[in-house]
Amino acid sequence: MGFRCGIVGLPNVGKSTIFNAMTAAGAAAENYPFCTIEPNIGVVAVPDERLDRIAAIFHPEKVVPTSIEFVDIAGLVEGASKGEGLGNQFLGHIRNVDAIAQIVRCFEDPDVVHVHGKIDPLQDIDVIETELMLADLDTVTKRIQKVEKQAKTGEKEAVRLYPVYQKVQKGLETGRPVRMIDLQSEEAEAIKDLCLLTFKPVLYVANVSEKEISSPPDSVRQLKELALKQGAPVIVISGKIEAEIAELKGDEKKAFLTDLGLKESGLNPLARAGYKLLGLITYFTAGKPEVRAWTVTNGTKAPQAAGVIHSDFEKGFIRAECYHYDDLIALGSEQKVKEAGKMRLEGKDYVVKDGDILFFRFNV
């Protein structure tokens, strides 16, 4: 699995339409609030042309990309944290995702009602962020109540955690998402088990009309200005275009994109933005049976990268045979990579690089 991404937004912003297009899972996408009753989950292969080019050299029996799991919950409304609407019932389903993609409506359409009666991305974001903060505040307050008595009796772990929880509580009460609170690394580690929603990295997906994909409206500019202050990426997508792309394959899809002046589907930049946001990289394993992409965090050492494949690989790690994708493409075959002296033997301290092609040696 590459990473898990929760999808949030107000009702009728195009969440389920985009989810359908990304995952081809057939989630309902009707023109009324709370259409999504149960959370929709779909796993999507991450587009990576490097995988295709490696496969073209090795001619494997199987090609396996890395993937993203999308979790789409019911639209949130003002008061969701207090039980309004349905979205609050499903916040638990996105507590364990790695990142949150907030779908923001930037398109005008008189046939699709907006819950606030107008297009205002900043107001929409404020509503969603407020509800997520209120849900987090409830979680932190309950945890404080649990450890407060223990801290007063001198219980060591409670004494350590109590001030951290108080710091987070105070930040939330002043309207700051947890990710915007100045936490030291040990404080951030201390609250990991709370799975706080506003502690997760966020990216914004601006949903525009088909006509506006090449020339986004002013609402997208407003969204980008807000995101810049937060250090969050913005991906501009047309849900309707993505829905049409999802129905096409091969040359038809290429022709459709060309006619629209687009180089790729919206999933590609969304995946790249998610990987960058989470500090993820991709390495490959390649052979006749299989060419496969694997996802690890940037800075991962070889034994831990091997452990992504199987825990036994990490436990019994001896060394990794390593070369880079760029060298394979430049030279044309693994044998030529060896002959050129580009293949290396790396040990336990080797930090895996994006685009590495690895073969692990290990003891059983």
Short mmCIF file of C-alpha atoms in Angstrom, two decimals:
data_model
loop_
_atom_site.label_atom_id
_atom_site.label_comp_id
_atom_site.label_asym_id
_atom_site.label_seq_id
_atom_site.Cartn_x
_atom_site.Cartn_y
_atom_site.Cartn_z
CA MET A 1 0.00 0.00 0.00
CA GLY A 2 1.29 3.46 -0.92
CA PHE A 3 -0.81 5.56 1.44
CA ARG A 4 -4.35 5.97 2.72
CA CYS A 5 -6.18 9.19 1.90
CA GLY A 6 -9.43 10.32 3.48
CA ILE A 7 -11.76 12.43 1.34
CA VAL A 8 -13.80 15.12 3.10
CA GLY A 9 -15.93 18.05 2.03
CA LEU A 10 -19.39 19.58 2.24
CA PRO A 11 -22.31 17.81 0.55
CA ASN A 12 -22.59 18.36 -3.21
CA VAL A 13 -19.01 19.52 -3.78
CA GLY A 14 -18.24 16.56 -6.07
CA LYS A 15 -16.60 14.22 -3.54
CA SER A 16 -18.30 11.05 -4.70
CA THR A 17 -18.02 12.01 -8.37
CA ILE A 18 -14.26 12.38 -8.01
CA PHE A 19 -14.05 9.23 -5.86
CA ASN A 20 -15.93 7.29 -8.55
CA ALA A 21 -13.62 8.56 -11.26
CA MET A 22 -10.50 7.76 -9.25
CA THR A 23 -11.54 4.32 -8.11
CA ALA A 24 -14.26 3.23 -10.54
CA ALA A 25 -15.99 1.89 -7.42
CA GLY A 26 -19.45 3.13 -8.33
CA ALA A 27 -20.15 5.20 -5.22
CA ALA A 28 -23.45 7.05 -5.34
CA ALA A 29 -23.23 10.63 -6.59
CA GLU A 30 -26.65 12.22 -6.45
CA ASN A 31 -27.72 15.84 -6.22
CA TYR A 32 -28.82 15.93 -2.61
CA PRO A 33 -27.03 16.09 0.76
CA PHE A 34 -26.01 12.94 2.63
CA CYS A 35 -26.18 10.68 -0.41
CA THR A 36 -23.13 8.78 0.85
CA ILE A 37 -24.50 6.79 3.77
CA GLU A 38 -21.72 4.27 4.29
CA PRO A 39 -18.04 5.17 3.80
CA ASN A 40 -16.77 4.22 0.36
CA ILE A 41 -13.33 2.64 0.12
CA GLY A 42 -11.40 2.14 -3.10
CA VAL A 43 -7.82 1.14 -3.89
CA VAL A 44 -6.22 2.80 -6.90
CA ALA A 45 -2.99 1.95 -8.69
CA VAL A 46 -0.54 4.86 -8.60
CA PRO A 47 0.41 5.89 -12.15
CA ASP A 48 4.19 5.67 -12.62
CA GLU A 49 5.66 5.60 -16.10
CA ARG A 50 8.93 4.31 -14.65
CA LEU A 51 7.23 1.02 -13.78
CA ASP A 52 6.03 0.62 -17.37
CA ARG A 53 9.47 1.36 -18.78
CA ILE A 54 11.15 -1.13 -16.42
CA ALA A 55 8.56 -3.74 -17.44
CA ALA A 56 9.29 -3.07 -21.12
CA ILE A 57 12.91 -4.09 -20.47
CA PHE A 58 12.29 -7.14 -18.26
CA HIS A 59 9.09 -8.47 -19.91
CA PRO A 60 7.83 -9.88 -16.59
CA GLU A 61 4.91 -12.23 -16.06
CA LYS A 62 3.34 -9.69 -13.71
CA VAL A 63 3.55 -5.92 -13.14
CA VAL A 64 2.41 -4.61 -9.74
CA PRO A 65 2.16 -0.86 -9.08
CA THR A 66 1.97 0.71 -5.65
CA SER A 67 -1.43 2.03 -4.62
CA ILE A 68 -3.51 4.62 -2.80
CA GLU A 69 -6.52 3.72 -0.69
CA PHE A 70 -9.23 6.39 -0.79
CA VAL A 71 -11.84 6.58 1.98
CA ASP A 72 -14.85 8.75 1.08
CA ILE A 73 -17.23 9.65 3.92
CA ALA A 74 -20.57 11.46 3.97
CA GLY A 75 -20.50 15.20 3.43
CA LEU A 76 -19.85 17.21 6.59
CA VAL A 77 -22.08 20.14 7.55
CA GLU A 78 -21.93 22.83 10.19
CA GLY A 79 -22.68 21.16 13.52
CA ALA A 80 -21.43 17.74 12.41
CA SER A 81 -19.32 17.39 15.54
CA LYS A 82 -22.51 17.85 17.60
CA GLY A 83 -24.49 15.30 15.62
CA GLU A 84 -25.85 17.33 12.70
CA GLY A 85 -26.05 15.50 9.38
CA LEU A 86 -24.39 12.15 8.86
CA GLY A 87 -20.72 12.97 8.32
CA ASN A 88 -19.93 13.05 12.02
CA GLN A 89 -20.88 9.36 12.26
CA PHE A 90 -18.09 8.47 9.89
CA LEU A 91 -15.21 10.63 11.12
CA GLY A 92 -13.89 7.51 12.82
CA HIS A 93 -13.36 5.95 9.40
CA ILE A 94 -10.73 8.54 8.49
CA ARG A 95 -8.88 8.67 11.80
CA ASN A 96 -6.36 6.13 10.57
CA VAL A 97 -5.65 7.61 7.14
CA ASP A 98 -2.25 9.13 6.37
CA ALA A 99 -3.53 12.35 4.79
CA ILE A 100 -6.79 14.17 4.12
CA ALA A 101 -7.88 15.47 0.73
CA GLN A 102 -10.47 18.20 1.13
CA ILE A 103 -12.67 18.56 -1.96
CA VAL A 104 -13.57 22.21 -2.44
CA ARG A 105 -16.32 23.27 -4.84
CA CYS A 106 -15.16 25.98 -7.22
CA PHE A 107 -17.73 25.43 -10.00
CA GLU A 108 -21.05 27.16 -10.61
CA ASP A 109 -23.99 24.95 -11.53
CA PRO A 110 -27.61 25.96 -10.93
CA ASP A 111 -28.65 22.31 -11.20
CA VAL A 112 -26.42 21.23 -8.29
CA VAL A 113 -27.44 22.92 -5.06
CA HIS A 114 -24.81 24.29 -2.70
CA VAL A 115 -25.63 23.87 0.99
CA HIS A 116 -24.77 27.54 1.61
CA GLY A 117 -26.42 28.81 -1.56
CA LYS A 118 -23.22 30.28 -3.01
CA ILE A 119 -19.70 29.35 -4.13
CA ASP A 120 -17.31 30.41 -1.39
CA PRO A 121 -14.34 28.02 -0.99
CA LEU A 122 -12.95 29.86 2.05
CA GLN A 123 -16.24 29.58 3.93
CA ASP A 124 -16.51 25.91 2.96
CA ILE A 125 -13.00 25.17 4.23
CA ASP A 126 -13.69 27.05 7.45
CA VAL A 127 -16.78 24.91 8.12
CA ILE A 128 -14.92 21.64 7.49
CA GLU A 129 -11.85 22.67 9.48
CA THR A 130 -13.99 23.85 12.40
CA GLU A 131 -15.87 20.56 12.56
CA LEU A 132 -12.65 18.55 12.44
CA MET A 133 -11.14 20.72 15.18
CA LEU A 134 -14.22 20.30 17.36
CA ALA A 135 -14.03 16.53 16.91
CA ASP A 136 -10.34 16.64 17.89
CA LEU A 137 -11.10 18.86 20.87
CA ASP A 138 -13.60 16.30 22.10
CA THR A 139 -10.99 13.54 21.76
CA VAL A 140 -8.29 15.50 23.58
CA THR A 141 -10.64 16.65 26.36
CA LYS A 142 -11.68 13.06 27.06
CA ARG A 143 -8.03 11.99 27.21
CA ILE A 144 -7.20 14.87 29.59
CA GLN A 145 -10.01 13.77 31.90
CA LYS A 146 -8.52 10.29 31.88
CA VAL A 147 -4.93 11.26 32.74
CA GLU A 148 -5.54 14.28 34.99
CA LYS A 149 -6.15 12.26 38.14
CA GLN A 150 -3.21 9.98 37.35
CA ALA A 151 -0.94 12.99 36.87
CA LYS A 152 -1.97 14.41 40.26
CA THR A 153 -0.96 11.16 41.93
CA GLY A 154 2.45 11.36 40.27
CA GLU A 155 2.01 8.54 37.74
CA LYS A 156 5.09 9.02 35.52
CA GLU A 157 3.53 8.58 32.06
CA ALA A 158 0.52 10.72 32.93
CA VAL A 159 2.80 13.50 34.23
CA ARG A 160 4.60 13.44 30.87
CA LEU A 161 1.46 13.43 28.72
CA TYR A 162 -0.82 15.78 30.66
CA PRO A 163 0.88 19.09 29.68
CA VAL A 164 1.14 17.96 26.05
CA TYR A 165 -2.60 17.28 25.90
CA GLN A 166 -3.27 20.64 27.56
CA LYS A 167 -1.12 22.40 24.95
CA VAL A 168 -3.06 20.76 22.13
CA GLN A 169 -6.38 21.52 23.82
CA LYS A 170 -5.48 25.21 24.19
CA GLY A 171 -4.44 25.43 20.53
CA LEU A 172 -7.70 23.87 19.35
CA GLU A 173 -9.75 26.15 21.59
CA THR A 174 -8.12 29.16 19.91
CA GLY A 175 -9.02 27.84 16.46
CA ARG A 176 -5.70 26.29 15.43
CA PRO A 177 -5.58 22.89 13.73
CA VAL A 178 -3.16 20.56 15.51
CA ARG A 179 -0.77 20.57 12.55
CA MET A 180 -0.43 24.35 13.02
CA ILE A 181 0.41 24.10 16.73
CA ASP A 182 4.11 24.42 17.48
CA LEU A 183 4.86 20.94 18.81
CA GLN A 184 8.28 19.54 19.58
CA SER A 185 9.10 16.17 18.03
CA GLU A 186 8.58 14.34 21.34
CA GLU A 187 5.23 16.12 21.82
CA ALA A 188 4.10 15.15 18.34
CA GLU A 189 5.06 11.55 19.07
CA ALA A 190 3.11 11.67 22.34
CA ILE A 191 -0.21 12.44 20.61
CA LYS A 192 0.12 10.02 17.69
CA ASP A 193 -2.15 7.44 19.28
CA LEU A 194 -5.00 9.99 19.44
CA CYS A 195 -5.27 9.90 15.61
CA LEU A 196 -6.30 13.56 15.57
CA LEU A 197 -7.89 14.63 12.30
CA THR A 198 -6.34 18.11 12.12
CA PHE A 199 -2.89 16.68 12.83
CA LYS A 200 -2.91 14.93 9.46
CA PRO A 201 -1.34 16.59 6.39
CA VAL A 202 -3.95 18.21 4.15
CA LEU A 203 -4.16 18.80 0.43
CA TYR A 204 -6.95 20.68 -1.29
CA VAL A 205 -8.68 19.52 -4.46
CA ALA A 206 -10.38 22.36 -6.32
CA ASN A 207 -13.30 20.93 -8.29
CA VAL A 208 -13.93 23.13 -11.34
CA SER A 209 -16.21 22.87 -14.36
CA GLU A 210 -15.08 21.36 -17.68
CA LYS A 211 -14.75 24.82 -19.22
CA GLU A 212 -12.60 26.11 -16.39
CA ILE A 213 -10.00 23.35 -16.22
CA SER A 214 -7.53 25.26 -18.41
CA SER A 215 -8.47 28.67 -17.01
CA PRO A 216 -9.52 28.27 -13.36
CA PRO A 217 -11.96 30.80 -11.82
CA ASP A 218 -11.13 33.36 -9.14
CA SER A 219 -12.33 30.98 -6.44
CA VAL A 220 -9.30 28.77 -7.19
CA ARG A 221 -6.98 31.75 -6.73
CA GLN A 222 -8.54 32.39 -3.31
CA LEU A 223 -8.08 28.74 -2.39
CA LYS A 224 -4.42 28.77 -3.47
CA GLU A 225 -3.71 31.89 -1.41
CA LEU A 226 -5.14 30.21 1.69
CA ALA A 227 -3.28 26.96 1.01
CA LEU A 228 0.00 28.82 0.53
CA LYS A 229 -0.28 30.23 4.05
CA GLN A 230 -0.77 26.69 5.35
CA GLY A 231 1.94 25.14 3.21
CA ALA A 232 -0.66 22.84 1.66
CA PRO A 233 -0.78 21.79 -2.01
CA VAL A 234 -3.75 22.51 -4.30
CA ILE A 235 -4.74 20.18 -7.15
CA VAL A 236 -7.21 21.52 -9.74
CA ILE A 237 -9.55 18.83 -11.06
CA SER A 238 -12.80 18.75 -12.99
CA GLY A 239 -14.91 15.97 -11.50
CA LYS A 240 -16.99 15.71 -14.67
CA ILE A 241 -13.90 15.38 -16.87
CA GLU A 242 -12.41 12.77 -14.56
CA ALA A 243 -15.69 10.84 -14.71
CA GLU A 244 -15.48 10.80 -18.51
CA ILE A 245 -11.79 9.82 -18.47
CA ALA A 246 -12.62 6.89 -16.19
CA GLU A 247 -14.88 5.46 -18.93
CA LEU A 248 -12.13 5.53 -21.56
CA LYS A 249 -9.06 3.39 -22.18
CA GLY A 250 -5.85 3.46 -24.20
CA ASP A 251 -5.86 5.64 -27.31
CA GLU A 252 -9.37 6.95 -26.62
CA LYS A 253 -8.23 8.32 -23.29
CA LYS A 254 -5.11 9.88 -24.83
CA ALA A 255 -7.17 11.51 -27.58
CA PHE A 256 -9.70 12.86 -25.10
CA LEU A 257 -6.97 14.39 -22.93
CA THR A 258 -5.29 15.90 -26.00
CA ASP A 259 -8.55 17.49 -27.13
CA LEU A 260 -8.86 19.12 -23.72
CA GLY A 261 -5.26 20.28 -23.74
CA LEU A 262 -4.40 18.03 -20.77
CA LYS A 263 -1.32 15.86 -20.42
CA GLU A 264 -2.71 13.50 -17.80
CA SER A 265 -5.62 12.57 -15.58
CA GLY A 266 -6.08 14.41 -12.29
CA LEU A 267 -5.11 11.28 -10.36
CA ASN A 268 -1.47 11.65 -11.38
CA PRO A 269 -0.83 15.07 -9.79
CA LEU A 270 -2.99 14.05 -6.82
CA ALA A 271 -0.81 10.99 -6.22
CA ARG A 272 2.40 13.01 -6.63
CA ALA A 273 1.16 15.69 -4.26
CA GLY A 274 0.22 13.06 -1.69
CA TYR A 275 3.62 11.38 -1.90
CA LYS A 276 5.43 14.71 -1.55
CA LEU A 277 3.19 15.77 1.33
CA LEU A 278 3.97 12.59 3.25
CA GLY A 279 7.65 12.40 2.29
CA LEU A 280 7.21 9.11 0.43
CA ILE A 281 9.42 7.62 -2.29
CA THR A 282 9.18 4.61 -4.59
CA TYR A 283 11.72 1.87 -5.14
CA PHE A 284 11.39 -1.11 -7.49
CA THR A 285 12.11 -4.81 -7.62
CA ALA A 286 12.56 -6.27 -11.07
CA GLY A 287 12.89 -9.74 -12.56
CA LYS A 288 11.26 -12.11 -15.00
CA PRO A 289 8.49 -13.22 -12.60
CA GLU A 290 7.54 -9.73 -11.49
CA VAL A 291 8.29 -6.02 -11.75
CA ARG A 292 6.89 -4.19 -8.74
CA ALA A 293 6.82 -0.75 -7.13
CA TRP A 294 7.15 -0.32 -3.35
CA THR A 295 6.52 2.73 -1.19
CA VAL A 296 8.70 3.79 1.75
CA THR A 297 9.30 6.98 3.67
CA ASN A 298 12.18 9.13 2.45
CA GLY A 299 15.19 8.32 4.64
CA THR A 300 14.36 4.62 5.01
CA LYS A 301 17.39 2.33 5.25
CA ALA A 302 17.78 -0.84 3.20
CA PRO A 303 16.77 -3.39 5.88
CA GLN A 304 13.55 -1.51 6.65
CA ALA A 305 12.82 -1.15 2.93
CA ALA A 306 13.24 -4.91 2.62
CA GLY A 307 10.83 -5.32 5.52
CA VAL A 308 8.09 -3.69 3.44
CA ILE A 309 8.21 -6.78 1.22
CA HIS A 310 8.38 -9.28 4.10
CA SER A 311 9.41 -9.05 7.73
CA ASP A 312 11.83 -11.99 7.21
CA PHE A 313 13.74 -9.88 4.65
CA GLU A 314 14.42 -7.27 7.32
CA LYS A 315 15.27 -9.74 10.09
CA GLY A 316 17.72 -11.71 7.96
CA PHE A 317 19.03 -8.81 5.84
CA ILE A 318 22.57 -9.35 4.50
CA ARG A 319 22.91 -6.78 1.71
CA ALA A 320 21.11 -5.20 -1.23
CA GLU A 321 22.13 -5.30 -4.86
CA CYS A 322 21.32 -1.81 -6.03
CA TYR A 323 21.24 0.30 -9.16
CA HIS A 324 19.13 3.20 -10.31
CA TYR A 325 16.25 3.46 -12.75
CA ASP A 326 18.07 6.21 -14.68
CA ASP A 327 21.04 3.91 -15.32
CA LEU A 328 18.77 1.08 -16.48
CA ILE A 329 17.01 3.33 -18.98
CA ALA A 330 20.26 4.90 -20.19
CA LEU A 331 22.02 1.54 -20.69
CA GLY A 332 19.03 -0.56 -21.76
CA SER A 333 19.41 -3.73 -19.69
CA GLU A 334 20.42 -5.01 -16.27
CA GLN A 335 23.38 -6.85 -17.79
CA LYS A 336 24.71 -3.63 -19.30
CA VAL A 337 24.24 -1.89 -15.95
CA LYS A 338 26.49 -4.58 -14.41
CA GLU A 339 29.06 -4.30 -17.19
CA ALA A 340 29.21 -0.53 -16.74
CA GLY A 341 29.90 -0.95 -13.02
CA LYS A 342 26.69 0.79 -12.05
CA MET A 343 25.41 -2.02 -9.85
CA ARG A 344 26.48 -1.75 -6.20
CA LEU A 345 26.33 -3.86 -3.07
CA GLU A 346 24.86 -1.86 -0.20
CA GLY A 347 24.71 -2.72 3.50
CA LYS A 348 22.49 -2.02 6.48
CA ASP A 349 23.23 1.71 6.60
CA TYR A 350 22.30 2.41 2.98
CA VAL A 351 19.48 4.96 2.64
CA VAL A 352 17.16 3.99 -0.20
CA LYS A 353 16.70 6.59 -2.95
CA ASP A 354 13.63 7.27 -5.06
CA GLY A 355 13.97 5.23 -8.25
CA ASP A 356 16.34 2.60 -6.82
CA ILE A 357 16.01 -0.93 -8.20
CA LEU A 358 16.85 -3.37 -5.42
CA PHE A 359 17.44 -7.08 -4.94
CA PHE A 360 17.72 -8.17 -1.31
CA ARG A 361 19.99 -10.93 0.01
CA PHE A 362 18.89 -12.35 3.36
CA ASN A 363 19.20 -15.32 5.70
CA VAL A 364 16.06 -17.30 6.47
#
